[in-house]
């Protein structure tokens, strides 16, 4: 049985606000704490946009460096996680632009870049591979934002500039695709 | 497998594959944020150790200047580079007596502006006045777009800042004589630091440095988006208090004559909210940039309810409207009047009935209308206990399209 921290608990907005205030005052421990608590959400979202583990790793690092340099100008409008993810989104889009292409990767390419064998059991690997390979760009971003980063659908709607109803539709469509894929994968195990 | 299980497994797996880059982050953030300032922003805010920050900034400046030295001395005598950005982007290379050694048109518009103007050998004051005259006569500075960006690069910081102040004053006088209320942004920059960005996006050093300043204040914008904006639009964005920058001196106000204006933006917002101006308090209207659009951020209070709108600055279209909280009695129903629209209250009641709650049983109730593929839909969200409920209701038939219950 996997241990799991519910995203909403991991990213309690009021606590992250406090961390960003400490970071603005130059507190390095607060930066490390913010990183520890939010890194998988930022990485998952960056991966869903950049479609490259290497680029997503760069984005992950650069996001917190940006947070360090601009925490003093952060205003508590929306949630801190939405702010972090907006920074990550821009950095990831710049990576895509710098690469000059945003081609779809084949499923086996996703598998190779995203999930080392030792990282998790076979079922979880299937799930992440599917999330990366069989979903559309928007579905992949939405599912990473909600399931991994713990962002509310309403905030996703704002972050991705997409009507809330569309976010909800795409989210449920993505979950259905993943379930179908997983049931097929389980049957073949 | 339930939705929740899929979400949990995905979250756990991403957690496991997320690389650990903390050491790299901490190495890059080794000192106070102020220690990372670029030469264009030597006076940063909120410094705990202003003296240290100032010294660090000066060291960065000296290092950057020494890197840039090759460029300044390559021609034997270039001491300063002055750039003027409107949309035409012009670069003047000066010797240590502020005499123009050469002028470069950085984009096609600038070629037209410089055509037939002998600038070489002229003092910078004369040269800048001539360039401003040409910009005016070619219609690049007018009441619709009156912003000019002056950027000075100089290995001697004191001389560079003096030059920047003098040129700003000259331009103000030239434009005042022409009865144009200009807004001048001036900055002292290190071209070496922004050279690669400048080349990648095809913009001047000055504009790249200005965009970096704005991004430092507000990293939710992207460089690519801002690079496509005119200097006047960037100046309008800078007028928003949340985007205030330290390294840029500003005179005058950017013209907003090309846009609908704050009154019209407010009017569009309050009309959508079904309110009148005399019912409102704490009204704030500021320029902003949102997903490729110049917008007005409109905020006001109606009773205890805070409204936030984003209005397209060109068309007055509503880009973003507030989420109406259904159980706030002060919030009126938005103007609708569309045939076949069940309305906010009916959508709310359908969701509550389905979940088995009365309005008083839930908290953070929010109802929003959206068009999905041309179809009116209501999104209803609320919380009860430890659970969060999200419904998608067909705005015409009242049918529940989808719903989700999740841990809050």
Short mmCIF file of C-alpha atoms in Angstrom, two decimals, chain A:
data_model
loop_
_atom_site.label_atom_id
_atom_site.label_comp_id
_atom_site.label_asym_id
_atom_site.label_seq_id
_atom_site.Cartn_x
_atom_site.Cartn_y
_atom_site.Cartn_z
CA UNK A 1 0.00 0.00 0.00
CA UNK A 2 1.42 3.34 -1.00
CA UNK A 3 1.57 6.13 1.47
CA UNK A 4 -0.01 9.27 0.14
CA UNK A 5 -0.22 12.83 1.27
CA UNK A 6 -3.42 14.41 0.10
CA UNK A 7 -2.48 17.35 -2.10
CA UNK A 8 -4.78 19.69 -0.20
CA UNK A 9 -2.96 18.94 3.01
CA UNK A 10 0.43 19.22 1.41
CA UNK A 11 -0.29 22.65 -0.04
CA UNK A 12 -2.30 24.43 2.64
CA UNK A 13 -2.36 27.91 1.09
CA UNK A 14 -2.08 29.86 4.33
CA UNK A 15 1.12 28.01 5.23
CA UNK A 16 2.66 28.56 1.81
CA UNK A 17 1.84 32.26 2.12
CA UNK A 18 3.84 32.32 5.33
CA UNK A 19 6.75 30.52 3.71
CA UNK A 20 6.84 33.00 0.84
CA UNK A 21 6.90 35.88 3.32
CA UNK A 22 9.87 34.26 5.06
CA UNK A 23 11.59 33.72 1.70
CA UNK A 24 11.07 37.39 0.88
CA UNK A 25 12.94 38.18 4.09
CA UNK A 26 15.84 36.02 2.93
CA UNK A 27 15.08 32.83 4.88
CA UNK A 28 16.76 29.93 3.06
CA UNK A 29 15.16 27.28 5.23
CA UNK A 30 11.75 28.54 4.14
CA UNK A 31 12.81 28.14 0.51
CA UNK A 32 13.90 24.55 1.18
CA UNK A 33 10.60 23.86 2.96
CA UNK A 34 8.56 25.36 0.13
CA UNK A 35 10.53 23.23 -2.33
CA UNK A 36 10.01 20.05 -0.32
CA UNK A 37 6.29 20.61 -0.06
CA UNK A 38 5.55 21.63 -3.60
CA UNK A 39 8.25 20.10 -5.81
CA UNK A 40 6.30 17.15 -7.17
CA UNK A 41 3.39 19.35 -8.21
CA UNK A 42 5.71 21.78 -9.95
CA UNK A 43 7.67 18.96 -11.60
CA UNK A 44 4.54 17.12 -12.76
CA UNK A 45 3.11 20.29 -14.29
CA UNK A 46 6.44 21.23 -15.90
CA UNK A 47 6.73 17.70 -17.32
CA UNK A 48 3.21 17.90 -18.74
CA UNK A 49 4.08 21.08 -20.65
CA UNK A 50 7.75 20.63 -21.52
CA UNK A 51 7.34 16.94 -22.41
CA UNK A 52 10.97 16.33 -21.54
CA UNK A 53 12.26 15.06 -18.21
CA UNK A 54 15.47 17.02 -18.71
CA UNK A 55 13.65 20.30 -19.39
CA UNK A 56 11.18 19.66 -16.56
CA UNK A 57 14.10 19.22 -14.16
CA UNK A 58 15.55 22.56 -15.32
CA UNK A 59 12.16 24.22 -14.91
CA UNK A 60 11.84 22.76 -11.42
CA UNK A 61 15.14 24.27 -10.38
CA UNK A 62 14.61 27.62 -12.11
CA UNK A 63 11.13 28.02 -10.63
CA UNK A 64 12.43 28.10 -7.07
CA UNK A 65 15.33 30.35 -8.06
CA UNK A 66 12.75 32.78 -9.46
CA UNK A 67 10.70 32.44 -6.29
CA UNK A 68 13.79 33.38 -4.28
CA UNK A 69 14.48 36.48 -6.37
CA UNK A 70 10.89 37.69 -6.64
CA UNK A 71 9.22 36.61 -3.39
CA UNK A 72 9.31 40.21 -2.19
CA UNK A 73 6.96 41.25 -4.97
CA UNK A 74 4.50 38.41 -4.35
CA UNK A 75 1.05 39.65 -3.47
CA UNK A 76 -1.43 37.28 -1.89
CA UNK A 77 -3.87 37.26 -4.77
CA UNK A 78 -4.98 33.75 -5.62
CA UNK A 79 -3.09 30.97 -3.93
CA UNK A 80 0.68 30.74 -3.55
CA UNK A 81 0.62 27.41 -5.39
CA UNK A 82 -1.08 29.08 -8.37
CA UNK A 83 1.70 31.70 -8.35
CA UNK A 84 4.41 29.03 -8.26
CA UNK A 85 2.73 27.14 -11.08
CA UNK A 86 2.30 30.29 -13.18
CA UNK A 87 6.07 30.82 -12.92
CA UNK A 88 6.71 27.16 -13.80
CA UNK A 89 4.31 27.41 -16.73
CA UNK A 90 6.13 30.38 -18.23
CA UNK A 91 9.52 28.76 -17.76
CA UNK A 92 8.29 25.50 -19.31
CA UNK A 93 6.80 27.36 -22.28
CA UNK A 94 10.14 29.15 -22.76
CA UNK A 95 11.86 25.75 -22.80
CA UNK A 96 9.43 24.56 -25.46
CA UNK A 97 10.05 27.68 -27.47
CA UNK A 98 13.81 27.37 -27.11
CA UNK A 99 13.58 23.78 -28.33
CA UNK A 100 11.70 25.13 -31.30
CA UNK A 101 9.16 22.35 -31.40
CA UNK A 102 6.55 20.72 -29.25
CA UNK A 103 6.25 17.39 -30.92
CA UNK A 104 4.21 14.60 -29.40
CA UNK A 105 6.39 11.87 -28.02
CA UNK A 106 5.65 8.21 -28.65
CA UNK A 107 4.46 6.20 -25.64
CA UNK A 108 7.74 4.34 -25.36
CA UNK A 109 9.62 7.65 -25.36
CA UNK A 110 7.49 8.89 -22.47
CA UNK A 111 8.16 5.69 -20.59
CA UNK A 112 11.88 6.03 -21.12
CA UNK A 113 12.13 9.62 -19.93
CA UNK A 114 9.66 9.67 -17.14
CA UNK A 115 9.80 6.61 -14.97
CA UNK A 116 12.91 4.72 -14.00
CA UNK A 117 12.21 1.04 -13.35
CA UNK A 118 13.22 1.18 -9.75
CA UNK A 119 11.04 4.14 -8.95
CA UNK A 120 7.74 2.44 -8.48
CA UNK A 121 5.80 -0.72 -9.03
CA UNK A 122 4.58 -1.77 -12.42
CA UNK A 123 1.03 -0.48 -11.93
CA UNK A 124 2.14 2.99 -11.01
CA UNK A 125 4.53 3.06 -13.92
CA UNK A 126 1.67 2.15 -16.22
CA UNK A 127 -0.38 4.97 -14.78
CA UNK A 128 2.24 7.66 -15.26
CA UNK A 129 3.13 6.42 -18.72
CA UNK A 130 -0.53 6.57 -19.64
CA UNK A 131 -0.98 9.99 -18.12
CA UNK A 132 1.88 11.27 -20.21
CA UNK A 133 1.30 9.37 -23.41
CA UNK A 134 -2.40 8.85 -24.02
CA UNK A 135 -3.75 12.17 -22.78
CA UNK A 136 -3.97 15.33 -24.85
CA UNK A 137 -1.74 18.23 -23.83
CA UNK A 138 -4.58 19.97 -22.00
CA UNK A 139 -5.83 16.81 -20.30
CA UNK A 140 -2.29 16.00 -19.16
CA UNK A 141 -1.79 19.48 -17.72
CA UNK A 142 -5.15 19.47 -15.96
CA UNK A 143 -4.68 16.03 -14.44
CA UNK A 144 -1.20 16.91 -13.19
CA UNK A 145 -2.45 20.17 -11.72
CA UNK A 146 -5.39 18.65 -9.87
CA UNK A 147 -4.19 15.17 -8.91
CA UNK A 148 -0.52 15.92 -8.30
CA UNK A 149 -0.26 19.64 -7.52
CA UNK A 150 -3.55 19.71 -5.64
CA UNK A 151 -4.87 22.75 -7.50
CA UNK A 152 -8.62 23.34 -7.45
CA UNK A 153 -10.43 23.15 -10.77
CA UNK A 154 -11.38 26.80 -10.43
CA UNK A 155 -7.73 27.80 -10.13
CA UNK A 156 -6.80 25.56 -13.05
CA UNK A 157 -9.39 27.41 -15.09
CA UNK A 158 -7.60 30.65 -14.32
CA UNK A 159 -4.07 29.26 -14.73
CA UNK A 160 -4.78 27.69 -18.11
CA UNK A 161 -7.23 30.41 -19.19
CA UNK A 162 -9.95 27.86 -19.81
CA UNK A 163 -13.62 27.95 -18.71
CA UNK A 164 -14.23 25.99 -15.52
CA UNK A 165 -16.76 23.73 -17.22
CA UNK A 166 -14.16 22.85 -19.84
CA UNK A 167 -11.61 22.07 -17.14
CA UNK A 168 -14.10 19.78 -15.42
CA UNK A 169 -15.04 18.02 -18.66
CA UNK A 170 -11.44 17.47 -19.64
CA UNK A 171 -10.54 16.30 -16.17
CA UNK A 172 -13.24 13.66 -16.11
CA UNK A 173 -12.45 12.63 -19.67
CA UNK A 174 -8.81 12.21 -18.67
CA UNK A 175 -9.71 10.10 -15.65
CA UNK A 176 -11.88 7.87 -17.83
CA UNK A 177 -9.04 7.38 -20.30
CA UNK A 178 -6.64 6.51 -17.50
CA UNK A 179 -9.06 4.06 -15.93
CA UNK A 180 -9.66 2.32 -19.25
CA UNK A 181 -5.94 2.14 -19.87
CA UNK A 182 -5.19 0.78 -16.40
CA UNK A 183 -7.90 -1.85 -16.56
CA UNK A 184 -6.45 -3.00 -19.86
CA UNK A 185 -2.93 -2.99 -18.44
CA UNK A 186 -4.04 -4.92 -15.34
CA UNK A 187 -5.80 -7.50 -17.49
CA UNK A 188 -2.58 -8.05 -19.44
CA UNK A 189 -0.39 -8.46 -16.35
#
